[in-house]
Tab-separated table of N, CA and C in Angstrom:
chain	number	residue	atom	x	y	z
Y	5	MET	N	55.653	36.912	-104.247
Y	5	MET	CA	54.218	36.994	-104.158
Y	5	MET	C	53.688	35.648	-103.674
Y	6	LYS	N	52.683	35.713	-102.832
Y	6	LYS	CA	52.027	34.489	-102.399
Y	6	LYS	C	50.793	34.266	-103.269
Y	7	ILE	N	50.604	33.037	-103.656
Y	7	ILE	CA	49.425	32.651	-104.434
Y	7	ILE	C	48.759	31.497	-103.720
Y	8	ILE	N	47.485	31.662	-103.398
Y	8	ILE	CA	46.703	30.569	-102.833
Y	8	ILE	C	46.080	29.826	-104.001
Y	9	ALA	N	46.298	28.528	-104.036
Y	9	ALA	CA	45.685	27.675	-105.057
Y	9	ALA	C	44.841	26.633	-104.335
Y	10	PHE	N	43.612	26.464	-104.779
Y	10	PHE	CA	42.777	25.430	-104.172
Y	10	PHE	C	42.076	24.648	-105.268
Y	11	ASP	N	41.939	23.363	-104.998
Y	11	ASP	CA	41.395	22.469	-106.012
Y	11	ASP	C	40.048	21.912	-105.587
Y	12	ARG	N	39.411	21.286	-106.548
Y	12	ARG	CA	38.216	20.485	-106.298
Y	12	ARG	C	38.214	19.365	-107.333
Y	13	PHE	N	37.621	18.266	-106.961
Y	13	PHE	CA	37.523	17.144	-107.899
Y	13	PHE	C	36.597	17.523	-109.048
Y	14	ARG	N	36.975	17.101	-110.239
Y	14	ARG	CA	36.067	17.247	-111.386
Y	14	ARG	C	34.860	16.335	-111.146
Y	15	PRO	N	33.734	16.617	-111.769
Y	15	PRO	CA	32.550	15.766	-111.583
Y	15	PRO	C	32.859	14.295	-111.865
Y	16	GLY	N	32.400	13.436	-110.966
Y	16	GLY	CA	32.591	11.997	-111.110
Y	16	GLY	C	33.859	11.456	-110.481
Y	17	VAL	N	34.776	12.324	-110.088
Y	17	VAL	CA	36.031	11.888	-109.472
Y	17	VAL	C	35.791	11.631	-107.990
Y	18	THR	N	36.322	10.533	-107.488
Y	18	THR	CA	36.176	10.161	-106.079
Y	18	THR	C	37.564	9.945	-105.469
Y	19	MET	N	37.586	9.738	-104.167
Y	19	MET	CA	38.857	9.414	-103.508
Y	19	MET	C	39.455	8.136	-104.089
Y	20	GLU	N	38.605	7.186	-104.453
Y	20	GLU	CA	39.102	5.950	-105.058
Y	20	GLU	C	39.767	6.228	-106.404
Y	21	THR	N	39.256	7.215	-107.131
Y	21	THR	CA	39.841	7.586	-108.425
Y	21	THR	C	41.246	8.149	-108.248
Y	22	VAL	N	41.445	8.979	-107.222
Y	22	VAL	CA	42.733	9.660	-107.054
Y	22	VAL	C	43.762	8.825	-106.299
Y	23	GLN	N	43.320	7.808	-105.600
Y	23	GLN	CA	44.218	7.013	-104.750
Y	23	GLN	C	45.494	6.558	-105.453
Y	24	PRO	N	45.443	6.044	-106.677
Y	24	PRO	CA	46.677	5.577	-107.325
Y	24	PRO	C	47.710	6.684	-107.585
Y	25	TYR	N	47.291	7.936	-107.557
Y	25	TYR	CA	48.173	9.063	-107.858
Y	25	TYR	C	48.745	9.739	-106.610
Y	26	LEU	N	48.211	9.418	-105.434
Y	26	LEU	CA	48.521	10.200	-104.242
Y	26	LEU	C	49.988	10.178	-103.837
Y	27	ARG	N	50.641	9.035	-103.947
Y	27	ARG	CA	52.056	8.983	-103.546
Y	27	ARG	C	52.896	9.942	-104.392
Y	28	ASP	N	52.699	9.915	-105.705
Y	28	ASP	CA	53.448	10.816	-106.587
Y	28	ASP	C	53.034	12.264	-106.368
Y	29	GLU	N	51.751	12.491	-106.118
Y	29	GLU	CA	51.251	13.853	-105.880
Y	29	GLU	C	51.902	14.452	-104.637
Y	30	VAL	N	51.892	13.696	-103.553
Y	30	VAL	CA	52.465	14.180	-102.293
Y	30	VAL	C	53.972	14.365	-102.429
Y	31	SER	N	54.634	13.462	-103.100
Y	31	SER	CA	56.085	13.593	-103.298
Y	31	SER	C	56.423	14.852	-104.084
Y	32	ASN	N	55.615	15.163	-105.086
Y	32	ASN	CA	55.849	16.358	-105.885
Y	32	ASN	C	55.669	17.620	-105.042
Y	33	VAL	N	54.616	17.677	-104.241
Y	33	VAL	CA	54.387	18.847	-103.387
Y	33	VAL	C	55.511	18.971	-102.352
Y	34	TRP	N	55.944	17.842	-101.791
Y	34	TRP	CA	57.029	17.882	-100.807
Y	34	TRP	C	58.321	18.410	-101.433
Y	35	ARG	N	58.609	18.014	-102.662
Y	35	ARG	CA	59.788	18.513	-103.378
Y	35	ARG	C	59.714	20.034	-103.523
Y	36	LEU	N	58.546	20.544	-103.888
Y	36	LEU	CA	58.372	21.987	-104.035
Y	36	LEU	C	58.423	22.697	-102.685
Y	37	TRP	N	57.951	22.027	-101.642
Y	37	TRP	CA	58.004	22.603	-100.301
Y	37	TRP	C	59.464	22.765	-99.863
Y	38	LYS	N	60.243	21.721	-100.081
Y	38	LYS	CA	61.664	21.780	-99.706
Y	38	LYS	C	62.411	22.843	-100.507
Y	39	ALA	N	61.951	23.149	-101.701
Y	39	ALA	CA	62.584	24.165	-102.540
Y	39	ALA	C	62.110	25.579	-102.200
Y	40	GLY	N	61.140	25.710	-101.268
Y	40	GLY	CA	60.642	27.014	-100.876
Y	40	GLY	C	59.579	27.575	-101.801
Y	41	ILE	N	59.093	26.772	-102.717
Y	41	ILE	CA	58.060	27.207	-103.659
Y	41	ILE	C	56.676	27.038	-103.041
Y	42	VAL	N	56.438	25.905	-102.401
Y	42	VAL	CA	55.220	25.702	-101.611
Y	42	VAL	C	55.540	26.119	-100.189
Y	43	ARG	N	54.765	27.057	-99.657
Y	43	ARG	CA	54.980	27.557	-98.295
Y	43	ARG	C	54.052	26.902	-97.287
Y	44	GLU	N	52.845	26.574	-97.713
Y	44	GLU	CA	51.858	25.961	-96.831
Y	44	GLU	C	51.018	25.007	-97.650
Y	45	ASN	N	50.466	23.999	-96.970
Y	45	ASN	CA	49.653	22.991	-97.636
Y	45	ASN	C	48.614	22.511	-96.635
Y	46	TYR	N	47.358	22.552	-97.025
Y	46	TYR	CA	46.270	22.168	-96.127
Y	46	TYR	C	45.304	21.241	-96.832
Y	47	ALA	N	44.650	20.398	-96.062
Y	47	ALA	CA	43.507	19.642	-96.559
Y	47	ALA	C	42.283	20.521	-96.400
Y	48	ARG	N	41.403	20.502	-97.367
Y	48	ARG	CA	40.166	21.271	-97.251
Y	48	ARG	C	39.258	20.608	-96.225
Y	49	ALA	N	38.578	21.402	-95.434
Y	49	ALA	CA	37.651	20.886	-94.433
Y	49	ALA	C	36.230	20.784	-94.979
Y	50	ASP	N	35.955	21.465	-96.086
Y	50	ASP	CA	34.590	21.514	-96.607
Y	50	ASP	C	34.294	20.462	-97.671
Y	51	GLU	N	35.326	19.950	-98.312
Y	51	GLU	CA	35.177	18.938	-99.363
Y	51	GLU	C	36.550	18.343	-99.633
Y	52	PRO	N	36.616	17.222	-100.355
Y	52	PRO	CA	37.936	16.666	-100.663
Y	52	PRO	C	38.751	17.661	-101.488
Y	53	GLY	N	40.010	17.787	-101.155
Y	53	GLY	CA	40.879	18.677	-101.904
Y	53	GLY	C	41.916	19.315	-101.005
Y	54	VAL	N	42.726	20.185	-101.602
Y	54	VAL	CA	43.801	20.838	-100.866
Y	54	VAL	C	43.791	22.336	-101.142
Y	55	VAL	N	44.470	23.043	-100.248
Y	55	VAL	CA	44.791	24.458	-100.428
Y	55	VAL	C	46.305	24.545	-100.310
Y	56	ILE	N	46.942	25.104	-101.318
Y	56	ILE	CA	48.396	25.237	-101.336
Y	56	ILE	C	48.738	26.715	-101.450
Y	57	VAL	N	49.662	27.173	-100.615
Y	57	VAL	CA	50.160	28.543	-100.708
Y	57	VAL	C	51.533	28.479	-101.367
Y	58	PHE	N	51.607	29.066	-102.555
Y	58	PHE	CA	52.853	29.119	-103.309
Y	58	PHE	C	53.561	30.440	-103.041
Y	59	GLU	N	54.881	30.414	-103.116
Y	59	GLU	CA	55.696	31.632	-103.123
Y	59	GLU	C	56.367	31.663	-104.478
Y	60	CYS	N	55.834	32.500	-105.375
Y	60	CYS	CA	56.421	32.620	-106.707
Y	60	CYS	C	56.062	33.981	-107.291
Y	61	ASP	N	56.563	34.264	-108.476
Y	61	ASP	CA	56.455	35.613	-109.011
Y	61	ASP	C	55.124	35.951	-109.652
Y	62	SER	N	54.300	34.942	-109.956
Y	62	SER	CA	53.036	35.234	-110.625
Y	62	SER	C	52.085	34.047	-110.529
Y	63	VAL	N	50.825	34.309	-110.829
Y	63	VAL	CA	49.835	33.229	-110.893
Y	63	VAL	C	50.208	32.272	-112.020
Y	64	ASP	N	50.707	32.788	-113.121
Y	64	ASP	CA	51.096	31.916	-114.239
Y	64	ASP	C	52.170	30.919	-113.817
Y	65	THR	N	53.102	31.354	-112.981
Y	65	THR	CA	54.135	30.434	-112.487
Y	65	THR	C	53.502	29.361	-111.608
Y	66	ALA	N	52.605	29.750	-110.709
Y	66	ALA	CA	51.911	28.764	-109.868
Y	66	ALA	C	51.125	27.787	-110.736
Y	67	LYS	N	50.502	28.280	-111.787
Y	67	LYS	CA	49.742	27.407	-112.697
Y	67	LYS	C	50.655	26.391	-113.376
Y	68	ARG	N	51.876	26.798	-113.710
Y	68	ARG	CA	52.818	25.849	-114.327
Y	68	ARG	C	53.177	24.728	-113.360
Y	69	TYR	N	53.400	25.070	-112.079
Y	69	TYR	CA	53.679	24.030	-111.086
Y	69	TYR	C	52.483	23.099	-110.926
Y	70	VAL	N	51.293	23.668	-110.826
Y	70	VAL	CA	50.086	22.866	-110.634
Y	70	VAL	C	49.835	21.962	-111.843
Y	71	ALA	N	50.098	22.467	-113.029
Y	71	ALA	CA	49.888	21.670	-114.235
Y	71	ALA	C	50.771	20.432	-114.260
Y	72	ASP	N	51.881	20.465	-113.514
Y	72	ASP	CA	52.803	19.326	-113.456
Y	72	ASP	C	52.420	18.314	-112.380
Y	73	PHE	N	51.438	18.630	-111.538
Y	73	PHE	CA	51.011	17.668	-110.516
Y	73	PHE	C	50.376	16.455	-111.197
Y	74	PRO	N	50.661	15.249	-110.708
Y	74	PRO	CA	50.091	14.054	-111.325
Y	74	PRO	C	48.567	14.076	-111.457
Y	75	LEU	N	47.866	14.565	-110.437
Y	75	LEU	CA	46.400	14.613	-110.517
Y	75	LEU	C	45.922	15.626	-111.553
Y	76	SER	N	46.664	16.708	-111.716
Y	76	SER	CA	46.327	17.686	-112.751
Y	76	SER	C	46.593	17.117	-114.134
Y	77	ARG	N	47.745	16.472	-114.290
Y	77	ARG	CA	48.071	15.865	-115.596
Y	77	ARG	C	47.039	14.828	-115.992
Y	78	ALA	N	46.465	14.140	-114.993
Y	78	ALA	CA	45.448	13.119	-115.269
Y	78	ALA	C	44.070	13.742	-115.513
Y	79	GLY	N	43.947	15.064	-115.359
Y	79	GLY	CA	42.679	15.733	-115.626
Y	79	GLY	C	41.627	15.527	-114.555
Y	80	LEU	N	42.052	15.247	-113.322
Y	80	LEU	CA	41.101	14.911	-112.258
Y	80	LEU	C	40.682	16.108	-111.404
Y	81	LEU	N	41.394	17.235	-111.540
Y	81	LEU	CA	41.143	18.373	-110.662
Y	81	LEU	C	40.844	19.642	-111.440
Y	82	GLU	N	40.114	20.537	-110.794
Y	82	GLU	CA	39.945	21.916	-111.245
Y	82	GLU	C	40.608	22.800	-110.194
Y	83	TRP	N	41.273	23.877	-110.613
Y	83	TRP	CA	42.013	24.743	-109.699
Y	83	TRP	C	41.539	26.180	-109.801
Y	84	ASP	N	41.570	26.870	-108.662
Y	84	ASP	CA	41.359	28.310	-108.586
Y	84	ASP	C	42.585	28.924	-107.927
Y	85	TYR	N	42.843	30.186	-108.253
Y	85	TYR	CA	44.046	30.871	-107.760
Y	85	TYR	C	43.682	32.247	-107.225
Y	86	ILE	N	44.311	32.609	-106.110
Y	86	ILE	CA	44.139	33.938	-105.532
Y	86	ILE	C	45.534	34.508	-105.264
Y	87	PRO	N	45.946	35.564	-105.995
Y	87	PRO	CA	47.239	36.201	-105.715
Y	87	PRO	C	47.097	37.128	-104.507
Y	88	LEU	N	48.119	37.125	-103.653
Y	88	LEU	CA	48.101	37.956	-102.448
Y	88	LEU	C	49.294	38.895	-102.428
Y	89	ASP	N	49.068	40.043	-101.851
Y	89	ASP	CA	50.128	41.018	-101.651
Y	89	ASP	C	49.852	41.709	-100.324
Y	90	ALA	N	50.836	42.378	-99.774
Y	90	ALA	CA	50.628	43.120	-98.534
Y	90	ALA	C	49.629	44.240	-98.789
Y	91	PRO	N	48.743	44.492	-97.835
Y	91	PRO	CA	47.799	45.597	-98.032
Y	91	PRO	C	48.555	46.910	-98.189
Y	92	TRP	N	48.304	47.624	-99.268
Y	92	TRP	CA	49.050	48.837	-99.572
Y	92	TRP	C	49.035	49.846	-98.436
Y	93	PRO	N	47.889	50.213	-97.881
Y	93	PRO	CA	47.914	51.301	-96.900
Y	93	PRO	C	48.487	50.908	-95.548
Y	94	LEU	N	48.735	49.647	-95.313
Y	94	LEU	CA	49.190	49.215	-94.001
Y	94	LEU	C	50.430	49.973	-93.547
Y	95	GLU	N	51.460	49.995	-94.355
Y	95	GLU	CA	52.703	50.680	-93.994
Y	95	GLU	C	52.510	52.193	-93.933
Y	96	ASN	N	51.739	52.709	-94.851
Y	96	ASN	CA	51.530	54.159	-94.901
Y	96	ASN	C	50.690	54.676	-93.733
Y	97	LEU	N	49.793	53.848	-93.234
Y	97	LEU	CA	48.891	54.283	-92.166
Y	97	LEU	C	49.350	53.851	-90.776
Y	98	TYR	N	50.412	53.071	-90.705
Y	98	TYR	CA	50.902	52.561	-89.427
Y	98	TYR	C	51.300	53.712	-88.508
Y	99	ASP	N	50.818	53.654	-87.274
Y	99	ASP	CA	51.154	54.648	-86.257
Y	99	ASP	C	51.694	53.898	-85.048
Y	100	ALA	N	52.969	54.033	-84.773
Y	100	ALA	CA	53.619	53.294	-83.696
Y	100	ALA	C	53.070	53.657	-82.322
Y	101	ALA	N	52.368	54.774	-82.199
Y	101	ALA	CA	51.837	55.184	-80.898
Y	101	ALA	C	50.546	54.446	-80.542
Y	102	ILE	N	49.982	53.739	-81.478
Y	102	ILE	CA	48.708	53.059	-81.236
Y	102	ILE	C	48.963	51.579	-80.945
Y	103	ASP	N	48.325	51.074	-79.896
Y	103	ASP	CA	48.341	49.647	-79.560
Y	103	ASP	C	49.750	49.095	-79.359
Y	104	VAL	N	50.605	49.833	-78.697
Y	104	VAL	CA	51.944	49.326	-78.435
Y	104	VAL	C	52.089	48.767	-77.029
Y	105	ALA	N	51.105	48.984	-76.195
Y	105	ALA	CA	51.183	48.500	-74.819
Y	105	ALA	C	50.598	47.098	-74.716
Y	106	GLU	N	51.146	46.320	-73.803
Y	106	GLU	CA	50.588	45.005	-73.538
Y	106	GLU	C	49.289	45.169	-72.767
Y	107	PRO	N	48.350	44.267	-72.853
Y	107	PRO	CA	48.414	43.041	-73.656
Y	107	PRO	C	48.081	43.332	-75.113
Y	108	PHE	N	48.857	42.743	-75.993
Y	108	PHE	CA	48.611	42.927	-77.417
Y	108	PHE	C	47.306	42.260	-77.829
Y	109	ASP	N	46.987	41.167	-77.177
Y	109	ASP	CA	45.714	40.501	-77.429
Y	109	ASP	C	44.689	41.115	-76.484
Y	110	ARG	N	43.904	42.040	-76.986
Y	110	ARG	CA	42.955	42.756	-76.137
Y	110	ARG	C	41.762	41.902	-75.763
Y	111	THR	N	41.672	40.690	-76.323
Y	111	THR	CA	40.550	39.821	-75.936
Y	111	THR	C	40.814	39.142	-74.607
Y	112	ILE	N	42.058	39.157	-74.136
Y	112	ILE	CA	42.389	38.552	-72.850
Y	112	ILE	C	41.682	39.342	-71.764
Y	113	GLY	N	40.922	38.639	-70.971
Y	113	GLY	CA	40.221	39.275	-69.882
Y	113	GLY	C	38.955	39.991	-70.298
Y	114	ALA	N	38.621	39.931	-71.589
Y	114	ALA	CA	37.395	40.587	-72.060
Y	114	ALA	C	36.184	39.923	-71.441
Y	115	GLY	N	35.268	40.710	-71.026
Y	115	GLY	CA	34.019	40.182	-70.481
Y	115	GLY	C	34.113	39.706	-69.040
Y	116	GLU	N	35.207	39.940	-68.398
Y	116	GLU	CA	35.345	39.492	-67.001
Y	116	GLU	C	34.851	40.545	-66.053
């Protein structure tokens, strides 16, 4: 199962507050990435923080990994989680006769 986890700074926390923890934080995420637990990692574009895509069996498992992050242990972050699964009807409704011809990207040449 994929779990999207995204954080935000707790009130009063700044980049200067988190700076001393960043090396350990990044090293921990990299360790999990190499183990196949973290699949993707992004910086948020809307505010300071990250979005991490975990590959694990449950949200509770992702929460255990996040709880071990140095910034989480220091109480500097709040986290939200979104569990993802394949859309159920996708396989059941798939019709191989539809949209099998090129171009697959139908926006190519649109409006010309």
